Every structure is written in structure tokens, then in C-alpha cells.
């Protein structure tokens, strides 16, 4: 089933993070990445409740996705130590926009399979361009270059969790920006859904700027301009209905 980029309901997330790694359940591993996920999925909540390692045990290797917060934005989330169950999760969620984190060793086996069976999940349905939303985390990048380079248009490789996290935050912010613009191009424009996505984009871009201690003014200005236009259009529509 091809990925449908349009979003019918802004309260129904069509985006998902899948994480495959043998050591997810180890409290000493992936501390930095785990801190980004919370069990409170309300982006308006400034103090989300962080997921604990015992909660990862409840989520692990269950094909169904759990709603979580990722850097303050609502996401569906699934975590696996088992490659076959991970692939099954892709099978059952291939209509969603998926951001995939994997270890190098498991990625070597799984990435070729998912790109062969579910190429549409990692391909823009409008431009037919590949999404580089497979994030490979490995201790030594050189050990995985040979196989990963065959999928260079789809994968990004990291040996530091902080770098992976900040890149994924920026990528997802860009995804929400593009999705918000697409919703505005519909006839008629879907203003509520676009506003929802652009608000998330703004949140993630801000967090990226703080993570990297850099200016992301161009992207934020674009998002702010679109949000202002939406507010004006919605206010105008409301006045006409009165």
C-alpha cells in the first residue's frame, strides 16, 4: 500500500519512529537518545514525563506502536531487539512516514529487506526522491561503510548519539514543514491540519537550534510566515461565517 502524504486528521499521527537495537533495554545504553522520548505525548506540556527503561521493556518487540512524545512532539513509537518483528512492524505500518533508527549490525541485515519490500516508505510520493530517514548508529562507521554505501540515498551514519539525535530532529522538522505546505496546497486548503504540522515544525527547529547552538532563522521565519497566513485565513473565514 503506497504511502499517502496527505493527512486527513491532524489529531491522528501518520508519522512513526521505529528503533531496532539489541541493547535498547539496557539502562546503561543509549541514554542520550532515550531522554528524547517521553510518555507524555502532549507537545504543549513543557515538562513531559520521560520514559524509563522498564517502560522500554513494555514497548520492546511489540508490533503495535505506542504513542509517545519525541522532543515534545507526538509520535508513534516502536522499539525492537528482534529483526523479524521489526520487519513485521514495517509491513503493518507502511502507510506511515517512518523514521528508522538501527544499529549497524542489525541494519546490515534489515535495511536491504525493508528497502526492497517497502521502498515507498522511504520515497517522496510527490517528487519520487528518496528520504534519507534511516539513521544508522554504530561504534565504528568504517566497519559498515561497505554495505551502507549501497543505500547512500536513504541512510545517514553516526557514531555519536547526540549527532544522530540533532540530525533527526532537524529532518523531522523539515518533514512537518513540507507536509504543512502540502496541506495548504490542497483544494480547499486544510488549514487546521497545516497549522498543527507547522507548529510541530517550529518546535523541532527551535530544539535543533538549541542542540547545535546555531541560528536556524531562515527555517523559523518561513514557518512563522506560513502560520501567520493561516491565522489570517482562518480568521477571515470565521468572519464570513458570522
mmCIF file of C-alpha atoms in Angstrom:
data_model
loop_
_atom_site.group_PDB
_atom_site.id
_atom_site.type_symbol
_atom_site.label_atom_id
_atom_site.label_comp_id
_atom_site.label_asym_id
_atom_site.label_seq_id
_atom_site.Cartn_x
_atom_site.Cartn_y
_atom_site.Cartn_z
ATOM 1 C CA UNK A 1 0.000 0.000 0.000
ATOM 2 C CA UNK A 2 1.689 3.236 -1.093
ATOM 3 C CA UNK A 3 2.346 5.976 1.399
ATOM 4 C CA UNK A 4 -0.285 8.710 1.204
ATOM 5 C CA UNK A 5 1.352 12.002 2.035
ATOM 6 C CA UNK A 6 -1.933 13.785 2.754
ATOM 7 C CA UNK A 7 -3.140 13.835 6.341
ATOM 8 C CA UNK A 8 -6.868 13.646 6.902
ATOM 9 C CA UNK A 9 -6.921 14.329 10.636
ATOM 10 C CA UNK A 10 -4.377 16.401 12.462
ATOM 11 C CA UNK A 11 -5.058 14.529 15.707
ATOM 12 C CA UNK A 12 -4.219 11.161 14.112
ATOM 13 C CA UNK A 13 -0.416 10.896 13.745
ATOM 14 C CA UNK A 14 0.717 9.447 10.453
ATOM 15 C CA UNK A 15 4.372 9.561 11.449
ATOM 16 C CA UNK A 16 6.345 6.976 13.368
ATOM 17 C CA UNK A 17 9.778 6.207 14.786
ATOM 18 C CA UNK A 18 10.997 2.604 14.691
ATOM 19 C CA UNK A 19 14.132 1.733 16.656
ATOM 20 C CA UNK A 20 15.994 -1.561 16.212
ATOM 21 C CA UNK A 21 18.905 -2.384 18.508
ATOM 22 C CA UNK A 22 19.864 -5.354 20.676
ATOM 23 C CA UNK A 23 20.746 -3.106 23.618
ATOM 24 C CA UNK A 24 17.695 -0.833 23.841
ATOM 25 C CA UNK A 25 16.597 -2.470 27.088
ATOM 26 C CA UNK A 26 19.991 -1.949 28.735
ATOM 27 C CA UNK A 27 19.769 1.031 31.153
ATOM 28 C CA UNK A 28 23.438 1.812 30.501
ATOM 29 C CA UNK A 29 22.972 2.119 26.738
ATOM 30 C CA UNK A 30 21.546 4.907 24.532
ATOM 31 C CA UNK A 31 20.984 7.218 27.485
ATOM 32 C CA UNK A 32 21.087 10.361 25.327
ATOM 33 C CA UNK A 33 18.552 9.118 22.784
ATOM 34 C CA UNK A 34 16.210 7.717 25.412
ATOM 35 C CA UNK A 35 15.980 11.098 27.122
ATOM 36 C CA UNK A 36 14.313 12.453 23.979
ATOM 37 C CA UNK A 37 11.312 10.166 24.326
ATOM 38 C CA UNK A 38 8.555 10.752 26.836
ATOM 39 C CA UNK A 39 5.352 9.007 27.799
ATOM 40 C CA UNK A 40 3.555 12.360 27.807
ATOM 41 C CA UNK A 41 2.699 12.979 24.162
ATOM 42 C CA UNK A 42 1.242 16.477 24.532
ATOM 43 C CA UNK A 43 3.517 18.978 22.725
ATOM 44 C CA UNK A 44 2.029 21.757 24.867
ATOM 45 C CA UNK A 45 3.389 20.130 28.038
ATOM 46 C CA UNK A 46 6.717 21.760 28.849
ATOM 47 C CA UNK A 47 7.663 19.054 31.359
ATOM 48 C CA UNK A 48 6.940 15.708 29.688
ATOM 49 C CA UNK A 49 7.325 12.515 31.701
ATOM 50 C CA UNK A 50 10.429 10.695 30.492
ATOM 51 C CA UNK A 51 10.252 7.052 29.525
ATOM 52 C CA UNK A 52 12.066 4.799 31.965
ATOM 53 C CA UNK A 53 13.994 1.697 30.971
ATOM 54 C CA UNK A 54 11.321 -0.542 32.438
ATOM 55 C CA UNK A 55 8.820 1.136 30.104
ATOM 56 C CA UNK A 56 11.045 0.274 27.160
ATOM 57 C CA UNK A 57 10.719 -3.332 28.290
ATOM 58 C CA UNK A 58 6.930 -2.993 27.903
ATOM 59 C CA UNK A 59 7.280 -1.492 24.407
ATOM 60 C CA UNK A 60 10.027 -3.801 23.150
ATOM 61 C CA UNK A 61 9.232 -6.289 20.395
ATOM 62 C CA UNK A 62 5.512 -5.461 20.307
ATOM 63 C CA UNK A 63 4.485 -4.910 16.688
ATOM 64 C CA UNK A 64 1.836 -2.358 17.608
ATOM 65 C CA UNK A 65 3.050 1.202 18.107
ATOM 66 C CA UNK A 66 2.848 3.192 21.338
ATOM 67 C CA UNK A 67 2.057 6.922 21.404
ATOM 68 C CA UNK A 68 4.965 8.874 22.890
ATOM 69 C CA UNK A 69 6.449 12.325 22.828
ATOM 70 C CA UNK A 70 9.660 12.893 20.856
ATOM 71 C CA UNK A 71 11.282 16.206 21.758
ATOM 72 C CA UNK A 72 7.822 17.452 22.701
ATOM 73 C CA UNK A 73 6.041 16.305 19.530
ATOM 74 C CA UNK A 74 3.500 13.498 19.369
ATOM 75 C CA UNK A 75 4.776 10.364 17.640
ATOM 76 C CA UNK A 76 4.000 6.704 17.287
ATOM 77 C CA UNK A 77 6.941 4.645 18.504
ATOM 78 C CA UNK A 78 8.042 1.022 18.299
ATOM 79 C CA UNK A 79 11.282 -0.493 19.598
ATOM 80 C CA UNK A 80 12.739 -3.883 18.742
ATOM 81 C CA UNK A 81 15.598 -6.197 19.515
ATOM 82 C CA UNK A 82 14.197 -8.749 17.065
ATOM 83 C CA UNK A 83 14.761 -8.112 13.342
ATOM 84 C CA UNK A 84 11.824 -10.233 12.142
ATOM 85 C CA UNK A 85 9.360 -8.427 14.397
ATOM 86 C CA UNK A 86 10.779 -5.110 13.240
ATOM 87 C CA UNK A 87 10.164 -6.051 9.604
ATOM 88 C CA UNK A 88 6.627 -7.117 10.517
ATOM 89 C CA UNK A 89 6.095 -3.678 12.050
ATOM 90 C CA UNK A 90 7.093 -2.089 8.743
ATOM 91 C CA UNK A 91 4.623 -4.392 6.997
ATOM 92 C CA UNK A 92 1.779 -3.253 9.240
ATOM 93 C CA UNK A 93 2.665 0.448 9.196
ATOM 94 C CA UNK A 94 3.831 1.009 5.635
ATOM 95 C CA UNK A 95 1.174 3.685 5.136
ATOM 96 C CA UNK A 96 3.025 5.910 7.630
ATOM 97 C CA UNK A 97 6.019 8.214 7.315
ATOM 98 C CA UNK A 98 8.688 6.258 9.183
ATOM 99 C CA UNK A 99 11.954 7.442 10.686
ATOM 100 C CA UNK A 100 14.101 4.384 11.351
ATOM 101 C CA UNK A 101 16.987 4.108 13.833
ATOM 102 C CA UNK A 102 19.080 0.945 13.712
ATOM 103 C CA UNK A 103 22.379 -0.390 14.921
ATOM 104 C CA UNK A 104 24.979 -1.087 12.263
ATOM 105 C CA UNK A 105 24.965 -4.847 12.755
ATOM 106 C CA UNK A 106 21.187 -5.265 12.586
ATOM 107 C CA UNK A 107 20.894 -2.614 9.898
ATOM 108 C CA UNK A 108 23.179 -4.607 7.637
ATOM 109 C CA UNK A 109 20.561 -7.379 7.587
ATOM 110 C CA UNK A 110 17.358 -5.345 7.797
ATOM 111 C CA UNK A 111 17.952 -2.248 5.639
ATOM 112 C CA UNK A 112 18.209 -4.211 2.351
ATOM 113 C CA UNK A 113 14.994 -6.060 3.196
ATOM 114 C CA UNK A 114 12.877 -3.033 4.058
ATOM 115 C CA UNK A 115 14.095 -1.041 1.054
ATOM 116 C CA UNK A 116 13.309 -3.985 -1.206
ATOM 117 C CA UNK A 117 9.865 -4.678 0.267
ATOM 118 C CA UNK A 118 8.756 -1.180 1.269
ATOM 119 C CA UNK A 119 10.569 1.315 -0.991
ATOM 120 C CA UNK A 120 7.545 3.656 -0.948
ATOM 121 C CA UNK A 121 8.028 4.220 2.795
ATOM 122 C CA UNK A 122 11.336 5.937 2.035
ATOM 123 C CA UNK A 123 10.332 7.697 -1.193
ATOM 124 C CA UNK A 124 8.611 11.062 -1.556
ATOM 125 C CA UNK A 125 5.292 10.308 -3.307
ATOM 126 C CA UNK A 126 5.259 13.730 -4.980
ATOM 127 C CA UNK A 127 8.851 14.139 -6.181
ATOM 128 C CA UNK A 128 9.846 10.451 -6.229
ATOM 129 C CA UNK A 129 13.028 11.456 -4.396
ATOM 130 C CA UNK A 130 14.403 9.173 -1.659
ATOM 131 C CA UNK A 131 14.044 10.072 2.002
ATOM 132 C CA UNK A 132 17.332 9.804 3.894
ATOM 133 C CA UNK A 133 15.482 8.851 7.058
ATOM 134 C CA UNK A 134 17.309 5.658 8.014
ATOM 135 C CA UNK A 135 19.692 6.532 10.847
ATOM 136 C CA UNK A 136 22.476 4.018 11.436
ATOM 137 C CA UNK A 137 24.183 4.242 14.813
ATOM 138 C CA UNK A 138 27.453 2.335 15.048
ATOM 139 C CA UNK A 139 30.559 2.460 17.187
ATOM 140 C CA UNK A 140 32.884 2.473 14.181
ATOM 141 C CA UNK A 141 31.418 3.829 10.940
ATOM 142 C CA UNK A 142 34.225 2.382 8.836
ATOM 143 C CA UNK A 143 33.092 -1.128 9.758
ATOM 144 C CA UNK A 144 29.759 -0.582 7.996
ATOM 145 C CA UNK A 145 30.638 1.648 5.055
ATOM 146 C CA UNK A 146 30.880 -1.153 2.516
ATOM 147 C CA UNK A 147 27.258 -2.266 2.804
ATOM 148 C CA UNK A 148 25.776 1.107 3.786
ATOM 149 C CA UNK A 149 27.163 2.940 0.752
ATOM 150 C CA UNK A 150 24.896 0.845 -1.471
ATOM 151 C CA UNK A 151 21.986 2.681 0.178
ATOM 152 C CA UNK A 152 23.633 6.094 0.438
ATOM 153 C CA UNK A 153 20.499 7.908 -0.753
ATOM 154 C CA UNK A 154 18.485 6.525 2.152
ATOM 155 C CA UNK A 155 20.856 6.223 5.102
ATOM 156 C CA UNK A 156 22.789 8.533 7.385
ATOM 157 C CA UNK A 157 25.534 7.140 9.614
ATOM 158 C CA UNK A 158 26.524 8.313 13.088
ATOM 159 C CA UNK A 159 28.970 7.274 15.770
ATOM 160 C CA UNK A 160 27.712 9.791 18.349
ATOM 161 C CA UNK A 161 24.146 9.676 19.661
ATOM 162 C CA UNK A 162 23.975 13.450 20.073
ATOM 163 C CA UNK A 163 24.737 13.937 16.375
ATOM 164 C CA UNK A 164 22.112 11.380 15.348
ATOM 165 C CA UNK A 165 19.510 12.969 17.591
ATOM 166 C CA UNK A 166 20.050 16.537 16.416
ATOM 167 C CA UNK A 167 20.034 15.490 12.764
ATOM 168 C CA UNK A 168 16.816 13.545 13.178
ATOM 169 C CA UNK A 169 15.189 16.468 14.993
ATOM 170 C CA UNK A 170 16.063 18.775 12.098
ATOM 171 C CA UNK A 171 14.931 16.235 9.483
ATOM 172 C CA UNK A 172 11.578 15.736 11.188
ATOM 173 C CA UNK A 173 11.141 19.498 11.482
ATOM 174 C CA UNK A 174 11.687 19.698 7.727
ATOM 175 C CA UNK A 175 9.207 16.881 7.158
ATOM 176 C CA UNK A 176 6.496 18.712 9.083
ATOM 177 C CA UNK A 177 7.255 21.924 7.192
ATOM 178 C CA UNK A 178 6.909 20.162 3.835
ATOM 179 C CA UNK A 179 3.748 18.400 4.959
ATOM 180 C CA UNK A 180 2.230 21.639 6.213
ATOM 181 C CA UNK A 181 2.896 23.313 2.854
ATOM 182 C CA UNK A 182 1.343 20.382 1.029
ATOM 183 C CA UNK A 183 -1.788 20.609 3.175
ATOM 184 C CA UNK A 184 -2.021 24.303 2.276
ATOM 185 C CA UNK A 185 -1.857 23.387 -1.423
ATOM 186 C CA UNK A 186 -4.933 21.175 -1.175
ATOM 187 C CA UNK A 187 -8.202 22.417 -2.654
ATOM 188 C CA UNK A 188 -9.580 23.663 -0.331
ATOM 189 C CA UNK A 189 -6.569 24.181 1.945
ATOM 190 C CA UNK A 190 -6.606 22.127 5.143
ATOM 191 C CA UNK A 191 -5.732 24.979 7.475
ATOM 192 C CA UNK A 192 -6.192 23.210 10.852
ATOM 193 C CA UNK A 193 -4.012 20.243 9.870
ATOM 194 C CA UNK A 194 -1.372 22.515 8.313
ATOM 195 C CA UNK A 195 -1.308 24.673 11.428
ATOM 196 C CA UNK A 196 -0.778 21.571 13.541
ATOM 197 C CA UNK A 197 2.153 20.355 11.437
ATOM 198 C CA UNK A 198 3.786 23.769 11.182
ATOM 199 C CA UNK A 199 3.556 24.251 14.937
ATOM 200 C CA UNK A 200 5.420 20.979 15.378
ATOM 201 C CA UNK A 201 7.961 22.051 12.778
ATOM 202 C CA UNK A 202 8.566 25.272 14.685
ATOM 203 C CA UNK A 203 9.026 23.358 17.939
ATOM 204 C CA UNK A 204 11.552 20.959 16.448
ATOM 205 C CA UNK A 205 13.515 23.629 14.604
ATOM 206 C CA UNK A 206 13.817 25.573 17.848
ATOM 207 C CA UNK A 207 15.065 22.498 19.672
ATOM 208 C CA UNK A 208 17.567 21.783 16.923
ATOM 209 C CA UNK A 209 18.942 25.305 17.202
ATOM 210 C CA UNK A 210 19.416 24.861 20.950
ATOM 211 C CA UNK A 211 21.060 21.454 20.499
ATOM 212 C CA UNK A 212 23.556 22.719 17.949
ATOM 213 C CA UNK A 213 23.863 26.244 19.382
ATOM 214 C CA UNK A 214 23.237 27.633 15.920
ATOM 215 C CA UNK A 215 20.874 30.007 14.173
ATOM 216 C CA UNK A 216 18.050 28.433 12.222
ATOM 217 C CA UNK A 217 16.440 31.763 11.413
ATOM 218 C CA UNK A 218 15.653 31.037 7.745
ATOM 219 C CA UNK A 219 13.566 27.963 8.523
ATOM 220 C CA UNK A 220 11.834 29.539 11.514
ATOM 221 C CA UNK A 221 10.961 32.656 9.521
ATOM 222 C CA UNK A 222 9.388 30.517 6.798
ATOM 223 C CA UNK A 223 7.340 28.567 9.337
ATOM 224 C CA UNK A 224 6.258 31.730 11.156
ATOM 225 C CA UNK A 225 5.155 33.378 7.913
ATOM 226 C CA UNK A 226 3.048 30.359 6.979
ATOM 227 C CA UNK A 227 1.486 30.223 10.455
ATOM 228 C CA UNK A 228 0.622 33.924 10.288
ATOM 229 C CA UNK A 229 -1.013 33.432 6.882
ATOM 230 C CA UNK A 230 -3.031 30.515 8.238
ATOM 231 C CA UNK A 231 -4.254 32.567 11.194
ATOM 232 C CA UNK A 232 -5.326 35.361 8.848
ATOM 233 C CA UNK A 233 -7.152 32.964 6.515
ATOM 234 C CA UNK A 234 -8.903 31.181 9.377
ATOM 235 C CA UNK A 235 -9.921 34.493 10.949
ATOM 236 C CA UNK A 236 -11.237 35.719 7.592
ATOM 237 C CA UNK A 237 -13.200 32.520 7.098
ATOM 238 C CA UNK A 238 -14.653 32.815 10.591
ATOM 239 C CA UNK A 239 -15.774 36.400 9.902
ATOM 240 C CA UNK A 240 -17.502 35.301 6.699
ATOM 241 C CA UNK A 241 -19.385 32.588 8.579
ATOM 242 C CA UNK A 242 -20.722 35.075 11.153
#
